[in-house]
Coordinates of C-alpha atoms in Angstrom, one line a residue:
M1 CA 12.4 -2.3 22.3
T2 CA 10.5 0.6 23.9
D3 CA 6.9 1.6 23.8
V4 CA 7.1 5.3 22.9
T5 CA 4.5 6.1 25.5
G6 CA 6.9 4.9 28.2
E7 CA 10.0 7.0 27.3
P8 CA 10.3 10.6 26.0
V9 CA 11.5 10.8 22.5
D10 CA 11.7 13.6 19.9
A11 CA 9.0 11.8 17.8
L12 CA 6.3 12.0 20.6
H13 CA 4.8 15.2 19.3
T14 CA 4.3 13.4 15.9
L15 CA 2.6 10.5 17.6
F16 CA 0.0 12.7 19.4
H17 CA -0.6 15.0 16.4
S18 CA -4.3 15.4 16.0
D19 CA -4.2 14.1 12.4
Q20 CA -2.4 10.9 13.4
G21 CA -4.0 9.9 16.7
G22 CA -6.0 6.9 17.7
H23 CA -3.3 4.4 17.5
E24 CA -3.3 1.6 20.1
Q25 CA 0.4 1.2 20.4
V26 CA 3.6 2.4 18.9
V27 CA 6.9 0.7 19.6
L28 CA 10.5 1.9 18.9
C29 CA 12.9 -1.0 18.3
Q30 CA 16.7 -0.9 18.5
D31 CA 19.4 -3.5 18.4
R32 CA 22.8 -2.0 18.4
A33 CA 24.7 -5.2 17.5
S34 CA 22.9 -5.5 14.2
G35 CA 22.2 -1.8 13.6
L36 CA 18.4 -2.3 13.7
K37 CA 16.3 0.9 14.3
A38 CA 12.7 0.4 13.6
V39 CA 9.2 1.6 14.4
I40 CA 6.2 -0.7 14.8
A41 CA 2.8 1.0 14.8
I42 CA -0.5 -0.7 15.7
H43 CA -3.5 1.4 14.8
S44 CA -6.3 -1.0 15.6
T45 CA -7.0 -4.5 16.6
A46 CA -10.8 -4.2 16.6
L47 CA -11.2 -6.7 13.8
G48 CA -8.3 -8.9 14.8
P49 CA -4.5 -8.9 15.0
A50 CA -3.0 -5.9 13.2
L51 CA -1.6 -6.9 9.7
G52 CA 0.7 -4.8 7.5
G53 CA 4.1 -4.9 5.9
T54 CA 7.6 -3.8 6.8
R55 CA 9.1 -0.8 5.0
F56 CA 12.9 -0.5 4.8
Y57 CA 13.7 3.1 4.0
P58 CA 16.5 5.7 4.6
Y59 CA 14.3 8.2 6.6
A60 CA 15.8 11.6 7.2
S61 CA 14.9 11.3 10.9
E62 CA 13.2 9.2 13.5
Q63 CA 10.4 11.7 13.5
A64 CA 9.9 11.1 9.8
A65 CA 9.9 7.3 10.3
V66 CA 7.3 7.5 13.1
A67 CA 5.1 9.7 11.0
D68 CA 5.2 7.3 8.1
A69 CA 4.6 4.3 10.3
L70 CA 1.5 6.0 11.8
N71 CA 0.1 7.0 8.5
L72 CA 0.7 3.5 7.0
A73 CA -0.7 1.7 10.0
R74 CA -3.9 3.7 9.9
G75 CA -4.3 3.1 6.2
M76 CA -3.9 -0.7 6.8
S77 CA -6.8 -0.6 9.3
Y78 CA -9.1 0.9 6.6
K79 CA -7.7 -1.3 3.9
N80 CA -8.2 -4.5 5.9
A81 CA -11.7 -3.5 6.9
L82 CA -12.8 -2.8 3.4
A83 CA -11.2 -6.0 2.1
G84 CA -13.4 -7.9 4.5
L85 CA -10.5 -9.3 6.5
D86 CA -10.6 -10.1 10.2
H87 CA -7.5 -8.0 10.8
G88 CA -6.7 -4.6 12.2
G89 CA -4.1 -2.3 10.8
G90 CA -0.4 -2.1 11.6
K91 CA 2.8 -1.2 9.9
A92 CA 6.5 -1.3 10.6
V93 CA 9.4 0.7 9.2
I94 CA 13.1 -0.1 9.4
I95 CA 15.3 3.0 9.3
G96 CA 18.2 2.7 7.0
D97 CA 19.3 2.2 3.4
P98 CA 18.4 -1.4 2.5
E99 CA 21.2 -1.5 -0.1
A100 CA 23.7 -0.9 2.7
F101 CA 22.6 -4.1 4.4
E102 CA 23.7 -7.1 2.5
G103 CA 24.7 -10.7 3.3
D104 CA 25.3 -11.5 7.0
R105 CA 24.7 -7.9 8.0
R106 CA 21.2 -7.9 6.5
T107 CA 20.4 -11.3 8.1
E108 CA 21.4 -10.2 11.6
L109 CA 19.3 -7.1 11.3
L110 CA 16.3 -9.0 10.1
L111 CA 16.7 -11.6 12.8
A112 CA 16.7 -8.8 15.4
Y113 CA 13.6 -7.3 13.8
G114 CA 11.9 -10.7 13.9
R115 CA 12.5 -10.9 17.7
A116 CA 11.0 -7.4 18.1
V117 CA 7.9 -8.4 16.2
A118 CA 7.7 -11.7 18.2
S119 CA 7.8 -9.8 21.5
L120 CA 4.3 -8.4 20.6
G121 CA 2.8 -11.8 21.0
G122 CA 0.8 -11.8 17.8
R123 CA -0.8 -8.3 18.1
Y124 CA 1.1 -7.5 14.9
V125 CA 1.6 -9.7 11.8
T126 CA 4.2 -8.5 9.4
A127 CA 4.8 -8.9 5.6
C128 CA 6.8 -7.3 2.8
D129 CA 6.7 -3.7 1.7
V130 CA 8.9 -1.2 0.0
G131 CA 12.5 -2.3 0.5
T132 CA 11.8 -5.8 1.8
Y133 CA 11.3 -9.0 -0.1
V134 CA 10.1 -12.6 0.2
A135 CA 13.6 -13.7 1.1
D136 CA 13.7 -11.2 3.9
M137 CA 10.4 -12.5 5.4
D138 CA 11.9 -16.0 5.3
V139 CA 14.7 -14.7 7.6
V140 CA 12.3 -12.8 9.9
A141 CA 10.2 -16.0 10.2
R142 CA 13.2 -17.8 11.8
E143 CA 12.5 -15.6 14.9
C144 CA 8.8 -14.9 14.5
R145 CA 5.9 -17.0 13.6
W146 CA 3.7 -14.0 12.9
T147 CA 5.3 -13.5 9.5
T148 CA 3.6 -13.7 6.1
G149 CA 4.8 -13.1 2.6
R150 CA 7.3 -15.9 2.9
S151 CA 8.5 -18.1 0.0
P152 CA 6.5 -21.2 -1.0
E153 CA 9.6 -23.3 0.1
N154 CA 9.1 -21.9 3.6
G155 CA 5.3 -22.4 3.8
G156 CA 4.4 -19.0 2.4
A157 CA 2.6 -17.6 -0.6
G158 CA 5.5 -15.8 -2.2
D159 CA 5.3 -12.4 -3.9
S160 CA 2.1 -10.5 -3.1
S161 CA 2.6 -7.9 -5.8
V162 CA 0.8 -10.2 -8.3
L163 CA -2.5 -9.9 -6.6
T164 CA -1.9 -6.3 -5.6
A165 CA -1.7 -5.4 -9.3
F166 CA -4.7 -7.5 -10.1
G167 CA -6.8 -5.7 -7.5
V168 CA -5.7 -2.3 -8.8
F169 CA -6.8 -3.4 -12.3
Q170 CA -10.2 -4.4 -10.8
G171 CA -10.4 -0.9 -9.4
M172 CA -9.7 0.6 -12.8
R173 CA -12.3 -1.5 -14.4
A174 CA -14.8 -0.3 -11.7
S175 CA -13.8 3.3 -12.4
A176 CA -14.4 2.8 -16.1
Q177 CA -17.8 1.2 -15.5
H178 CA -18.8 4.1 -13.2
L179 CA -17.5 6.9 -15.4
W180 CA -17.9 5.5 -19.0
G181 CA -20.5 2.7 -18.5
D182 CA -18.1 -0.1 -19.6
P183 CA -15.6 -2.0 -17.4
T184 CA -13.0 -2.4 -20.2
L185 CA -9.8 -0.3 -20.5
R186 CA -9.7 -1.0 -24.2
G187 CA -8.6 2.1 -26.1
R188 CA -8.1 4.1 -22.8
K189 CA -4.9 5.9 -22.3
V190 CA -3.3 4.9 -18.9
G191 CA -0.2 6.5 -17.3
V192 CA 1.6 4.3 -14.8
A193 CA 4.1 6.1 -12.5
G194 CA 6.3 3.5 -10.9
V195 CA 6.8 0.1 -12.7
G196 CA 8.5 -1.8 -10.0
K197 CA 7.2 -4.8 -8.0
V198 CA 3.5 -3.9 -8.6
G199 CA 3.5 -1.5 -11.5
H200 CA 5.0 -3.9 -14.1
H201 CA 2.3 -6.5 -13.3
L202 CA -0.3 -3.8 -13.7
V203 CA 1.1 -2.9 -17.1
E204 CA 0.6 -6.5 -18.2
H205 CA -3.1 -6.4 -17.2
L206 CA -3.6 -3.2 -19.0
L207 CA -2.0 -4.3 -22.2
A208 CA -3.9 -7.5 -22.2
D209 CA -7.2 -5.5 -21.9
G210 CA -6.2 -3.3 -24.8
A211 CA -5.2 -0.1 -23.1
E212 CA -2.6 2.3 -24.4
V213 CA 0.1 2.6 -21.7
T214 CA 2.6 5.3 -20.9
I215 CA 5.1 4.6 -18.1
T216 CA 7.8 6.4 -16.0
D217 CA 10.1 5.3 -13.2
V218 CA 13.2 6.7 -11.6
R219 CA 14.9 3.4 -12.3
E220 CA 16.0 3.0 -15.9
E221 CA 16.2 -0.8 -15.6
S222 CA 12.5 -1.0 -14.5
V223 CA 11.5 1.0 -17.6
R224 CA 13.8 -1.0 -19.9
R225 CA 12.3 -4.3 -18.6
I226 CA 8.9 -3.3 -19.9
T227 CA 9.9 -1.6 -23.2
E228 CA 12.1 -4.4 -24.3
K229 CA 9.1 -6.8 -23.9
H230 CA 6.5 -4.3 -25.1
P231 CA 8.0 -1.9 -27.6
G232 CA 4.7 -0.2 -28.0
V233 CA 4.6 1.2 -24.5
A234 CA 5.4 4.9 -24.4
V235 CA 7.8 6.4 -21.8
A236 CA 7.4 9.8 -20.1
S237 CA 10.6 11.6 -19.0
D238 CA 9.3 11.9 -15.4
T239 CA 6.1 11.9 -13.3
E240 CA 5.4 15.6 -14.0
A241 CA 5.5 14.9 -17.7
L242 CA 3.3 11.9 -17.3
I243 CA 0.5 13.6 -15.4
R244 CA 0.5 16.4 -18.0
T245 CA 0.2 13.9 -20.9
E246 CA -2.5 15.1 -23.3
G247 CA -5.5 12.8 -23.6
L248 CA -4.7 10.7 -20.5
D249 CA -7.7 8.9 -19.2
I250 CA -6.3 7.2 -16.1
Y251 CA -3.3 8.1 -13.9
A252 CA -1.9 5.2 -11.8
P253 CA 0.5 6.3 -9.1
C254 CA 2.4 3.1 -8.1
A255 CA 5.4 4.4 -6.2
L256 CA 5.6 6.2 -2.9
G257 CA 2.8 8.1 -1.2
G258 CA 1.9 11.8 -1.5
A259 CA 1.5 11.7 -5.3
L260 CA -1.7 13.7 -5.2
N261 CA -0.9 17.2 -3.8
D262 CA -1.3 20.9 -4.3
D263 CA 1.2 20.8 -7.2
T264 CA 0.0 17.7 -9.1
V265 CA -3.8 17.9 -8.8
P266 CA -4.2 21.2 -10.7
V267 CA -2.3 19.9 -13.7
L268 CA -3.6 16.4 -13.9
T269 CA -5.1 15.7 -17.3
A270 CA -6.6 12.3 -16.4
S271 CA -10.3 11.8 -15.6
V272 CA -9.5 8.9 -13.1
V273 CA -6.8 8.3 -10.5
C274 CA -6.4 4.7 -9.6
G275 CA -3.0 3.3 -8.5
A276 CA -1.2 1.0 -6.1
A277 CA 0.8 3.5 -4.0
N278 CA -0.2 3.9 -0.4
N279 CA -1.3 7.2 1.1
Q280 CA -1.7 9.0 -2.3
L281 CA -3.5 12.0 -0.8
A282 CA -0.7 14.3 0.5
H283 CA -3.0 16.0 3.1
P284 CA -6.7 16.3 4.0
G285 CA -8.6 18.3 1.4
V286 CA -6.9 16.9 -1.6
E287 CA -9.8 14.5 -2.2
K288 CA -12.1 17.6 -2.4
D289 CA -9.7 19.2 -4.9
L290 CA -10.0 16.1 -7.1
A291 CA -13.8 16.1 -6.9
D292 CA -13.9 19.9 -7.7
R293 CA -12.0 19.1 -10.9
A294 CA -14.3 16.2 -11.7
I295 CA -11.5 13.7 -11.3
L296 CA -12.7 10.3 -10.1
Y297 CA -10.5 9.0 -7.3
A298 CA -10.5 5.3 -6.5
P299 CA -9.2 5.2 -2.9
D300 CA -5.7 3.6 -2.8
Y301 CA -6.4 1.5 0.3
V302 CA -9.4 0.0 -1.5
V303 CA -7.9 -0.9 -4.8
N304 CA -4.4 -2.0 -3.6
A305 CA -5.7 -4.6 -1.1
G306 CA -5.0 -7.6 -3.2
G307 CA -1.6 -8.1 -1.6
V308 CA -2.9 -8.0 2.0
I309 CA -5.7 -10.4 0.9
Q310 CA -3.0 -12.8 -0.2
V311 CA -0.8 -12.5 2.9
A312 CA -3.8 -12.8 5.2
D313 CA -4.8 -16.0 3.5
E314 CA -1.3 -17.4 4.0
L315 CA -2.0 -17.6 7.8
H316 CA -4.7 -20.2 7.1
G317 CA -3.1 -22.2 4.3
F318 CA -2.6 -20.3 1.1
D319 CA -4.8 -21.0 -1.9
F320 CA -4.1 -18.7 -4.9
D321 CA -7.5 -19.2 -6.6
R322 CA -9.3 -18.4 -3.4
C323 CA -7.3 -15.3 -3.0
R324 CA -7.8 -14.2 -6.6
G325 CA -11.5 -14.6 -6.1
K326 CA -11.4 -12.4 -3.1
A327 CA -9.3 -9.8 -4.9
A328 CA -11.7 -9.8 -7.8
K329 CA -14.4 -8.4 -5.4
I330 CA -12.4 -5.2 -5.3
F331 CA -14.4 -4.4 -8.4
D332 CA -17.7 -4.5 -6.5
T333 CA -16.3 -2.8 -3.4
T334 CA -15.0 0.1 -5.6
L335 CA -18.4 0.5 -7.3
A336 CA -20.2 0.4 -3.9
I337 CA -17.9 3.2 -2.7
F338 CA -18.6 5.3 -5.8
A339 CA -22.4 4.8 -5.3
R340 CA -22.1 5.7 -1.6
A341 CA -20.2 8.9 -2.5
K342 CA -22.8 9.9 -5.0
S343 CA -25.7 9.3 -2.6
D344 CA -24.1 11.1 0.3
G345 CA -22.7 13.9 -1.8
I346 CA -19.1 13.3 -0.6
P347 CA -15.8 12.4 -2.3
P348 CA -15.1 8.6 -2.7
A349 CA -12.3 8.8 -0.2
A350 CA -14.7 10.0 2.5
A351 CA -17.3 7.4 1.5
A352 CA -14.7 4.6 1.8
D353 CA -13.6 6.0 5.2
R354 CA -17.3 5.9 6.5
I355 CA -17.7 2.3 5.4
A356 CA -14.5 1.1 7.0
E357 CA -15.0 3.1 10.2
Q358 CA -18.5 1.6 10.6
R359 CA -17.1 -2.0 10.3
M360 CA -14.4 -1.3 12.9
A361 CA -16.9 0.4 15.2
D362 CA -19.3 -2.5 14.9
A363 CA -16.5 -4.9 15.7
A364 CA -15.3 -2.9 18.7
A365 CA -18.9 -2.7 20.1
R366 CA -19.1 -6.5 20.0
R367 CA -16.1 -6.9 22.2

């Protein structure tokens, strides 16, 4: 395991890029016996130990992995700050195809990863993310006590996607309240791109509230799981078709990041964007493009904080009702951000950033 500031690597220019600076520590991890190659990024510990999930993904290069870890870690700082948690932001990525690591091979890799996290002495607390699951965190916890998202049988809270979806639903309700004066989604047409771990729970909330739902996913089995249970749910051929759907009120990106970009924003038909995916804005300036088109954007790291609220609570003895109550406050937080954006004359994403940055700055000043 090597701190990237201590050894030259090709990814260093990414680390010090002006748009991605300010991170406290970035660590490259490697265990040749197990095949582990990972990046752990700690953006801030001003509010407390950095907390964020572990992504297992087949990155094209180490540089791409570092860039993703940096972006995700920074997002976690802002997410945790706005969720009212006493945690900073961190994220880890494991480089590789998760489907290529099964059985004993996956176990050995995860044990090696757990040792890498443990070596940080509690500065970073890990959890699940894309490509990792509750069972994986149970394995990591065998080597590292700073692990959340474990199974109930192993002292954890289980799948955090349930409360992530609940929080996104609260963000949608707040968006409806702000834009249409009523917090219900009844009769609203909502498009959900990505109906995996989080998206399929979100669909359930929307249908229960009376929304008309259209979905899409690259995995046919994920789509089929919903349409077999809810035949009335419409299916778009792909994300491009979904965002162009006539009469769409809300677009919910719930897969990987970068969903809002120079190609998608100009053709969006929805009046609101509110989804579970991290880092939805492909680059700075997209938030202004959305505002210029009068599209209300509920910042992703605000509305998808239900999961991190759950895993943070696990560190203190998990109570689902307590967590659900905290996740329900995402409704009020989202409304407050919209109000701040209106009063300051800035996009909601910029308003959310200001609120989060102030909380982190206040905490740092008290040190």
